[in-house]
Short mmCIF file of C-alpha atoms and ligand atoms in Angstrom, two decimals:
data_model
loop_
_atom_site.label_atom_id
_atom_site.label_comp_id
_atom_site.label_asym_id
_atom_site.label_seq_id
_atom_site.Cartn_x
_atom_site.Cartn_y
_atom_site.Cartn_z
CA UNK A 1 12.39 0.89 -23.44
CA UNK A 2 8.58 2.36 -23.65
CA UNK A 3 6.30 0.49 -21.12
CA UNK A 4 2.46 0.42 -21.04
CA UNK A 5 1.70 0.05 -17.29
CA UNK A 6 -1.84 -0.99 -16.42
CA UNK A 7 -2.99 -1.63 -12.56
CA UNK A 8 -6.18 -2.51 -11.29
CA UNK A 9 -5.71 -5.02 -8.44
CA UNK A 10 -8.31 -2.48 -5.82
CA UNK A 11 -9.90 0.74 -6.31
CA UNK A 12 -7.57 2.81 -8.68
CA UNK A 13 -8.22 1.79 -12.34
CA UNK A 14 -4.58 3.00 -13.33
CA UNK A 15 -2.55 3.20 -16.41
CA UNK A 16 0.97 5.02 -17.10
CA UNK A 17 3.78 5.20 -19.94
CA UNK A 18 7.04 4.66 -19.04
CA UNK A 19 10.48 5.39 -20.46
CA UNK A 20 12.75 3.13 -18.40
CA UNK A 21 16.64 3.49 -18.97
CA UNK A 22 18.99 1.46 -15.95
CA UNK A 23 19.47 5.03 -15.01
CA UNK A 24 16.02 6.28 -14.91
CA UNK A 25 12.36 6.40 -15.13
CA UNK A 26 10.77 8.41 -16.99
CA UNK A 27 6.63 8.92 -16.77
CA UNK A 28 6.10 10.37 -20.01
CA UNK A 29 1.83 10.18 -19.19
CA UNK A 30 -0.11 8.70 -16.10
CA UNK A 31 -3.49 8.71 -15.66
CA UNK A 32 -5.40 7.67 -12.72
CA UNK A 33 -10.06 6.71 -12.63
CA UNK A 34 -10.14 6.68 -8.64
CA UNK A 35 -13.17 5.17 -7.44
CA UNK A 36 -13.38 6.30 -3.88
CA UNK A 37 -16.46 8.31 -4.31
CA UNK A 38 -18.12 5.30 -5.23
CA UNK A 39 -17.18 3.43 -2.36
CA UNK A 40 -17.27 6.22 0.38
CA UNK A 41 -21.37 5.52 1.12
CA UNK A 42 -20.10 1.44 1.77
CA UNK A 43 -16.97 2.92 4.33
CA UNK A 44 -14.90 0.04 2.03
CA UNK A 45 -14.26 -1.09 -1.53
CA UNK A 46 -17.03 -3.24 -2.54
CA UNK A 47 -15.16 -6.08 -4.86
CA UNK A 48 -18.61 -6.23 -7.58
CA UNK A 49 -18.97 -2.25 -7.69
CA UNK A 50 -15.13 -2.00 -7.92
CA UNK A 51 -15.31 -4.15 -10.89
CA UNK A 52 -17.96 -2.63 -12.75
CA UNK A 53 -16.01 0.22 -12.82
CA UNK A 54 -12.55 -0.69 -13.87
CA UNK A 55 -14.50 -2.18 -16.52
CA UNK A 56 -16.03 1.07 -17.19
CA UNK A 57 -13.25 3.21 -17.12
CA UNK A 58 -9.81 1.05 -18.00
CA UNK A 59 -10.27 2.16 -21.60
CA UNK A 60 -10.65 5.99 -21.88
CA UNK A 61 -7.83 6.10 -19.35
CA UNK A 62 -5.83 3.85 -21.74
CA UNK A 63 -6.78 6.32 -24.86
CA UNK A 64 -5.93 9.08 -22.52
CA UNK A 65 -2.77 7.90 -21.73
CA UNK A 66 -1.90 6.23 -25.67
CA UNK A 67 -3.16 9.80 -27.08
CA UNK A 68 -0.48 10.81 -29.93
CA UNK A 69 2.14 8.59 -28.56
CA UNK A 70 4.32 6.44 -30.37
CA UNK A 71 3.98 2.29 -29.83
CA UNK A 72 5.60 1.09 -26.58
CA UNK A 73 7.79 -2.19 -26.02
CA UNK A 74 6.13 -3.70 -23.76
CA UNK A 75 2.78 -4.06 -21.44
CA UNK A 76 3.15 -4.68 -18.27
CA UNK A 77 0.01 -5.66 -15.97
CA UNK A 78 -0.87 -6.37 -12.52
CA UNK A 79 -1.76 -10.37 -11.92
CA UNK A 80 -1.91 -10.32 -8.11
CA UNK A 81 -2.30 -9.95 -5.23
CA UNK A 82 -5.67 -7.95 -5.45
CA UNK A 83 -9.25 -8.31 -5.72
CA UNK A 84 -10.56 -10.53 -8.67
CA UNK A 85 -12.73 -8.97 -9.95
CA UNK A 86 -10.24 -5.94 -10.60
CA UNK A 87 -7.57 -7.85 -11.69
CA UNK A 88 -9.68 -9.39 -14.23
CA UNK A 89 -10.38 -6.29 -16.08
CA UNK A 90 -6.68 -5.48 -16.29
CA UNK A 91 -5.58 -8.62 -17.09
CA UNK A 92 -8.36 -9.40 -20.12
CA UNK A 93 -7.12 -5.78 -21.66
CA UNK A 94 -3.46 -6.44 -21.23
CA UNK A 95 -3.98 -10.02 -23.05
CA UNK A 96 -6.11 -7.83 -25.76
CA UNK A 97 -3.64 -5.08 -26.43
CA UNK A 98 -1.10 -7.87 -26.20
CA UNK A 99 -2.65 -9.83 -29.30
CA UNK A 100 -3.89 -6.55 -31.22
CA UNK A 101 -0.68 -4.76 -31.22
CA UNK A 102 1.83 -7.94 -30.91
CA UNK A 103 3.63 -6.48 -27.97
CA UNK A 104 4.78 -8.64 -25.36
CA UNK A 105 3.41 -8.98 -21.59
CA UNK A 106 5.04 -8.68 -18.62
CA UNK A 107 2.68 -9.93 -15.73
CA UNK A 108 3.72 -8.33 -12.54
CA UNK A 109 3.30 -8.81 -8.61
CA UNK A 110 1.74 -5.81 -7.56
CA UNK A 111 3.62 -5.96 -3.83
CA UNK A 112 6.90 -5.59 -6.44
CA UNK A 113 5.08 -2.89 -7.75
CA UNK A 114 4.69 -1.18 -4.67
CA UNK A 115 8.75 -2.25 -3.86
CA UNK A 116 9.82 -0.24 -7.02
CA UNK A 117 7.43 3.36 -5.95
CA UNK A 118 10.70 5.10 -4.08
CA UNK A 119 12.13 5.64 -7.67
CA UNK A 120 9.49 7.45 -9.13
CA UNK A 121 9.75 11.08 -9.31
CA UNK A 122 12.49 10.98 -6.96
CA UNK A 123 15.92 12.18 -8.01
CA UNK A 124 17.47 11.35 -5.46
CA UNK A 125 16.65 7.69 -4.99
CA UNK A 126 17.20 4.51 -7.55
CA UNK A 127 17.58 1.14 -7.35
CA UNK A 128 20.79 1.56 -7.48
CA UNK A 129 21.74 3.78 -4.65
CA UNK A 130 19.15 1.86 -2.27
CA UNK A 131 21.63 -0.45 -0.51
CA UNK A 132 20.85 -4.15 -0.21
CA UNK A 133 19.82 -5.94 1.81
CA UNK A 134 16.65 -4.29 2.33
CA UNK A 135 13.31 -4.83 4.77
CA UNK A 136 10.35 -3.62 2.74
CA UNK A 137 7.23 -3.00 4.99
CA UNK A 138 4.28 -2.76 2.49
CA UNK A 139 1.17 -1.35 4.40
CA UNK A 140 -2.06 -0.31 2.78
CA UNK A 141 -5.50 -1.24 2.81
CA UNK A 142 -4.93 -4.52 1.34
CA UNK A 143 -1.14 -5.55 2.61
CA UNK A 144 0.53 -5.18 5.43
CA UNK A 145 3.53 -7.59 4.44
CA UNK A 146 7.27 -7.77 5.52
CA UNK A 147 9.58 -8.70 2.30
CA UNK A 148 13.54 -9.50 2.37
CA UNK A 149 15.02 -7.92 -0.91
CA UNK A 150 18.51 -9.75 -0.70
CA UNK A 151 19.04 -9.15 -4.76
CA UNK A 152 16.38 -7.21 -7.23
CA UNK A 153 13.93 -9.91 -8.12
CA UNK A 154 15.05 -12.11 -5.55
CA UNK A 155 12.16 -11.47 -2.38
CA UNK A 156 11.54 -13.33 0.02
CA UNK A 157 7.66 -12.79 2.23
CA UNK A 158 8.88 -12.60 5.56
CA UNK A 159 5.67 -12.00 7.40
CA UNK A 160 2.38 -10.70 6.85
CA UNK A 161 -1.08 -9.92 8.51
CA UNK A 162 -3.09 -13.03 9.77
CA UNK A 163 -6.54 -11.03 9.03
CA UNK A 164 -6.61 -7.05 8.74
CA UNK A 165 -4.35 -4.95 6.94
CA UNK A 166 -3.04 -1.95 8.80
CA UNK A 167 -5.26 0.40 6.36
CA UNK A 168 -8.19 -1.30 6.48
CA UNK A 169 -7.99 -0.99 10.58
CA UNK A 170 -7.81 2.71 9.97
CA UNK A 171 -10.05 2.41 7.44
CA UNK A 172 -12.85 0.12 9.49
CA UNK A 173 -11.97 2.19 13.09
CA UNK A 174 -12.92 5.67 10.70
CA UNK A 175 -16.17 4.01 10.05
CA UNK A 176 -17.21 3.28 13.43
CA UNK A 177 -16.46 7.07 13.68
CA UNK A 178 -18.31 8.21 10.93
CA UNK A 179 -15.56 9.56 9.37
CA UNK A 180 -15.76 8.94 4.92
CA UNK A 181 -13.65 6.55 3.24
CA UNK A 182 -10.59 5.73 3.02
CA UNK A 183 -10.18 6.47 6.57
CA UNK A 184 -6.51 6.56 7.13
CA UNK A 185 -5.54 10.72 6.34
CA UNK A 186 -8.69 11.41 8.37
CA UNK A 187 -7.83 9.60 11.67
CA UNK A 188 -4.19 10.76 10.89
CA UNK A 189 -5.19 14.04 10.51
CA UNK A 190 -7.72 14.40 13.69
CA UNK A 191 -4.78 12.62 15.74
CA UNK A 192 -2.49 15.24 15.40
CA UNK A 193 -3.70 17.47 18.20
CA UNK A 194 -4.46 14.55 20.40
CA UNK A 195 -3.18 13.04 23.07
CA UNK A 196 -1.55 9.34 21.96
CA UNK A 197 -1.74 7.96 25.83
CA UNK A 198 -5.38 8.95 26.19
CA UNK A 199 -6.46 5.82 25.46
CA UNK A 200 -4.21 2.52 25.83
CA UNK A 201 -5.09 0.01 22.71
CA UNK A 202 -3.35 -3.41 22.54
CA UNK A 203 -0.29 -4.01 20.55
CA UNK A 204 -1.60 -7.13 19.24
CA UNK A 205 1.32 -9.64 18.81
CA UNK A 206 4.11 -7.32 19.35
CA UNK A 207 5.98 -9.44 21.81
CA UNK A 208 5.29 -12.64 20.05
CA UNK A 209 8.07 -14.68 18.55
CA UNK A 210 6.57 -14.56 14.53
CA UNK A 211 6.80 -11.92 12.05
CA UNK A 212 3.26 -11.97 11.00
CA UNK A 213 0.71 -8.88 12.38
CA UNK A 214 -2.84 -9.19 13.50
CA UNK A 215 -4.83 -6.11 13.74
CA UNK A 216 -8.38 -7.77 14.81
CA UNK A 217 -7.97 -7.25 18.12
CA UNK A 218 -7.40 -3.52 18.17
CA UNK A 219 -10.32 -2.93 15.92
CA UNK A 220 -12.05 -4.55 18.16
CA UNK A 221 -11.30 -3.12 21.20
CA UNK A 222 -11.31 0.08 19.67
CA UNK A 223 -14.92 -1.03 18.89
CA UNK A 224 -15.92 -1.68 22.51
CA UNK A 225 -13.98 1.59 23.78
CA UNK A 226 -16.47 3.24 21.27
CA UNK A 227 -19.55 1.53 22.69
CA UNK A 228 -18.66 1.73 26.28
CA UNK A 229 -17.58 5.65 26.20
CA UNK A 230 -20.45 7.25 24.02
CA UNK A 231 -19.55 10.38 21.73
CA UNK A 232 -20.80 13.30 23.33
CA UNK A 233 -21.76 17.07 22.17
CA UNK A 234 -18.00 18.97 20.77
CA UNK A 235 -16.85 15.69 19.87
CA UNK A 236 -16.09 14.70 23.13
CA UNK A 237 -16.24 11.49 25.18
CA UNK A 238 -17.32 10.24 28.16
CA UNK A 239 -14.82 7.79 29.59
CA UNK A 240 -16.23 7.35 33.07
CA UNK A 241 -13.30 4.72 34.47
CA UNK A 242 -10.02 5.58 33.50
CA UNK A 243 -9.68 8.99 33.28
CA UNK A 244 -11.70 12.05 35.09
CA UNK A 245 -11.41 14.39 32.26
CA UNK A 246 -13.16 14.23 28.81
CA UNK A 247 -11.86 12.55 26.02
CA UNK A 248 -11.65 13.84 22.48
CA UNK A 249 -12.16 12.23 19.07
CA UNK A 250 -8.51 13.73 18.71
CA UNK A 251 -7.15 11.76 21.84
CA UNK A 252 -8.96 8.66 20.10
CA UNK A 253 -7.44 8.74 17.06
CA UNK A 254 -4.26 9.62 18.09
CA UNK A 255 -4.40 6.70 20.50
CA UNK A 256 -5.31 4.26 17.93
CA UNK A 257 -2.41 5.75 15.12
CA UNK A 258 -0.06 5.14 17.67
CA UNK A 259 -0.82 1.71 18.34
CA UNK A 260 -1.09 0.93 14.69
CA UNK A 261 2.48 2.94 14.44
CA UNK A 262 3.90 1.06 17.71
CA UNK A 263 2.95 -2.51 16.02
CA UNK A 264 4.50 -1.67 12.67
CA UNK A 265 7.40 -0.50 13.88
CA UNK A 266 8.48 -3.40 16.47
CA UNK A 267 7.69 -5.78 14.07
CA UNK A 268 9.96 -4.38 11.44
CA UNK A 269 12.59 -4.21 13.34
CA UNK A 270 12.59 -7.10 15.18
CA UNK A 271 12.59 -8.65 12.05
CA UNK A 272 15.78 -5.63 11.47
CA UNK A 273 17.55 -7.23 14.64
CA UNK A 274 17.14 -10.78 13.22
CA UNK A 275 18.25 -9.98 9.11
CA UNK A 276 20.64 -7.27 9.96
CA UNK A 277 19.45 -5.41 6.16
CA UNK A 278 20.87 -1.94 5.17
CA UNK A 279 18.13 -0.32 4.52
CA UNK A 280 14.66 -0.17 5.69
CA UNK A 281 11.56 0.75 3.06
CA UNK A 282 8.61 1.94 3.63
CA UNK A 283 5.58 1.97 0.75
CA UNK A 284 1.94 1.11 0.10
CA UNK A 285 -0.90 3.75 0.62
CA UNK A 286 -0.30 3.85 4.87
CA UNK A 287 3.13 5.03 4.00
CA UNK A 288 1.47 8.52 2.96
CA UNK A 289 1.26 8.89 7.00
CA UNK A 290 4.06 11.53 8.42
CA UNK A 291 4.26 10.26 11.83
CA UNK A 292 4.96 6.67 10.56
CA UNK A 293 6.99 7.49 8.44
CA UNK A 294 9.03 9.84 10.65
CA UNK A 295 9.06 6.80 13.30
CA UNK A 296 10.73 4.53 10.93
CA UNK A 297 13.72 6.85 9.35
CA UNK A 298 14.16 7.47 13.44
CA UNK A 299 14.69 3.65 13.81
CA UNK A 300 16.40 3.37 10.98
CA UNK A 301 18.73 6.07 11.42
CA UNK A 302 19.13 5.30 15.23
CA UNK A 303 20.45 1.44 13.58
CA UNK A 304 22.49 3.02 11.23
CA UNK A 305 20.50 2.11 7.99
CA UNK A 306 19.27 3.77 5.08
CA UNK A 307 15.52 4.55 4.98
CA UNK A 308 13.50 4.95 1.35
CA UNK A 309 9.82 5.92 1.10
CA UNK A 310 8.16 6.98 -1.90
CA UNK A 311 6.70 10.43 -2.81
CA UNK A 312 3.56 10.40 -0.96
CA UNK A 313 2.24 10.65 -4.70
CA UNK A 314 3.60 7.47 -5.58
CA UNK A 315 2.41 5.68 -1.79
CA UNK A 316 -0.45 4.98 -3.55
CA UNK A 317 -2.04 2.11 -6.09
CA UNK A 318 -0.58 3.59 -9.29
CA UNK A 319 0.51 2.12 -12.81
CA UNK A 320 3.67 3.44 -13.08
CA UNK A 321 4.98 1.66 -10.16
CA UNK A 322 4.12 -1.84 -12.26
CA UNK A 323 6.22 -0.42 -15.21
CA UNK A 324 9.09 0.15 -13.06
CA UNK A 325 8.82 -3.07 -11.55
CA UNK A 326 8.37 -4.62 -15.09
CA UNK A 327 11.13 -3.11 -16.49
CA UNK A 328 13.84 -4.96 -15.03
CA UNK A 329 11.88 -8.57 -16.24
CA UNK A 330 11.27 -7.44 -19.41
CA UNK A 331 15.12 -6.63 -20.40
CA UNK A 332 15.59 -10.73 -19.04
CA UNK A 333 12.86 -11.16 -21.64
CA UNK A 334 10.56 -12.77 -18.61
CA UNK A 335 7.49 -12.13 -20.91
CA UNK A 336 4.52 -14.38 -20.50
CA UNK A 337 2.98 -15.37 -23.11
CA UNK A 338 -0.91 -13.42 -23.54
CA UNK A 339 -2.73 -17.00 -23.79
CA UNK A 340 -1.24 -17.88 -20.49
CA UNK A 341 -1.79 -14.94 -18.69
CA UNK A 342 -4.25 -15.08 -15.55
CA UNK A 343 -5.41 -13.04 -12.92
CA UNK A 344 -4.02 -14.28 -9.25
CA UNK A 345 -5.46 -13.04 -6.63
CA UNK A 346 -3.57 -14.55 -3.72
CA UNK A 347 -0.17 -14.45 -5.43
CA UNK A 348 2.30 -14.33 -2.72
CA UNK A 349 5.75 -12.27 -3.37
CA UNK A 350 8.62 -14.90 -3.14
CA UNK A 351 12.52 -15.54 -4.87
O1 KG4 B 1 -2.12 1.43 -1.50
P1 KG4 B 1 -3.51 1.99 -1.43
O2 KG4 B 1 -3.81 3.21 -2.26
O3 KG4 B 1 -4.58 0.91 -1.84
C1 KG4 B 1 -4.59 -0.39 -1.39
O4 KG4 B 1 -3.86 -1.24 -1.99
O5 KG4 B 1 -5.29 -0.61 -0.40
O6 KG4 B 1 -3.80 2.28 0.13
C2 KG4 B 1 -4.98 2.84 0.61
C3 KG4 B 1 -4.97 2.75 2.12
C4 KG4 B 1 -6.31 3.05 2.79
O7 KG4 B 1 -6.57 2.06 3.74
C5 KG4 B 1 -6.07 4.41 3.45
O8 KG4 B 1 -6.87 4.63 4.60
C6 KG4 B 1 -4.61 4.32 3.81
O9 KG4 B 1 -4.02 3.68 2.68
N1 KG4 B 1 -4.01 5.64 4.02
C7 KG4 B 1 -3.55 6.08 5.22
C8 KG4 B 1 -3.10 7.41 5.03
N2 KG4 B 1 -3.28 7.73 3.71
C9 KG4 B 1 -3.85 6.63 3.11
N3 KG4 B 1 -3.51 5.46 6.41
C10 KG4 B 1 -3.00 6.16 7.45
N4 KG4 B 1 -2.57 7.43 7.35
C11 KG4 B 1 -2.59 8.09 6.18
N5 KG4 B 1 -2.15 9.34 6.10
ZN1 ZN B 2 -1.42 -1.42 -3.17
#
């Protein structure tokens, strides 16, 4: 089956070609518009810019990616979670390709999106050979959301973050830094020569009987540790109560990654302890960091479960994770119909 993937629920106007077999996946072309060079001078994705230019771009990447290839089965689209006003724009041109070429839609969750990204480009890992249960931690600027996968297609939201997403805490902390947008691989990258117990951030709600995440409070503290311990000359600061010596931007990011690392993994595996899954996953754009993702296949390995992450290429917002995702509905025929499709913006992963 030939699938026209199109995703445009944040900053990545996307769109890929799948052939999808039950054995494999197969991108046969992928192309990707980012837009982080527009939204670098904000330090975030502005939701009116980011719309503008999906608009702009969603159609030379489709002819890019369409360019001498033969007509595909099916279109599969992103409907939600996201930002509206980039959902929109790849909704309205699924619903249009839909009509023009009389090839049915399949509207997918984008979290499921993210859920299928292990199989891409990976030999070695399938839907098959992931062993269910499974505990999917989605992280990325966006999500931060805990999912039950007891059956493919049959999730279940098991917690989620009451206000910031673990990327956009990197993200937001990078700004108060002056680091560029999208924050994460540059805090990540500064903290690996520094010194993770230099500075001690909260684990907010890591002993707390829920599932869910809040990240507010560590932004914020990380906020007042900035205004309270000013950045001196060599990217050094002054930290005149807790410790004699001089702390580094390195000791401060590597501080803050490890309490962003500390809360995701307690959380997943208390939620681990309570499910008792097989395997633990690992996707969404914060999955592209090493140490979190070496701290989790630790875990996981220590419990005796299997642990799937994607190609950091594939960690990502990216279309060909929707086609994957979509290919499983559209052999049920779950096709919906291109006069009822709509762009949801709060559309929450469940059964
Ligand atoms: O999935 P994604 O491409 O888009 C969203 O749906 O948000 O994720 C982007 C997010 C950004 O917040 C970025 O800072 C974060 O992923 N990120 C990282 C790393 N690489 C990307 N965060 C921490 N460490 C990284 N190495
Ligand atoms: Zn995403």
């Amino acid at each position: 089956m030939k699938i026209l993937a199109i995703e445009s629920s944040c900053d990545d106007t996307s769109v890929a070609l799948l052939e999808a077999t039950d054995e494999k996946i197969t991108i046969l072309a992928e192309k990707t518009a980012s837009q982080i060079e527009v939204h670098k001078k904000y330090g975030g994705v502005v939701p009116e810019i980011a719309g503008r230019e999906h608009a702009e771009n969603i159609m030379p990447v489709v002819e890019e990616v369409m360019e001498k290839k033969e007509k595909h089965d099916v279109i599969a689209v992103t409907s939600g979670p996201g930002l509206i006003t980039g959902l929109i724009v790849g909704v309205e041109v699924a619903k249009a390709l839909s009509y023009l070429w009389d090839v049915p839609v399949v509207s997918v969750n984008h979290i499921e999106g993210h859920i299928h990204s292990p199989v891409l480009n990976n030999s070695q890992v399938s839907l098959k050979n992931i062993t269910l249960p499974a505990i999917c931690l989605t992280v990325s600027g966006g999500h931060t959301e805990i999912v039950h996968i007891k059956k493919w297609g049959e999730y279940k939201r098991i917690g989620g973050t009451r206000d910031d997403a673990a990327g956009e805490t990197f993200d937001k902390v990078a700004k108060m830094l002056g680091l560029e947008y999208p924050g994460g691989p540059k805090i990540s990258k500064l903290a690996l020569t520094g010194n993770t117990k230099a500075i001690h951030f909260p684990r907010p709600m890591v002993n707390k009987d829920t599932y869910d995440f809040s990240f507010a409070g560590l932004k914020t503290s990380a906020l007042y540790w900035l205004r309270d311990n000013k950045l001196k000359k060599k990217n050094t600061f002054l930290s005149q109560i807790f410790f004699p010596k001089r702390i580094t931007i390195n000791d401060f990011c590597a501080s803050l990654e490890q309490a962003i690392i500390d809360v995701l993994t307690e959380k997943t595996f208390k939620v681990a302890e309570d499910l008792k899954p097989k395997t633990i996953m690992l996707v969404g754009g914060v999955s592209a960091n090493k140490k979190l993702r070496e701290t989790l296949q630790k875990r996981a390995e220590e419990n005796s479960m299997q642990f799937i992450t994607p190609n950091i290429q594939y960690s990502m917002d990216n279309a060909a994770m929707i086609g994957a995702a979509a290919y499983a509905k559209a052999k049920k025929k779950e096709f919906t119909k291109w006069e009822e499709l709509e762009a949801n913006p709060n559309w929450h992963i469940t059964g």
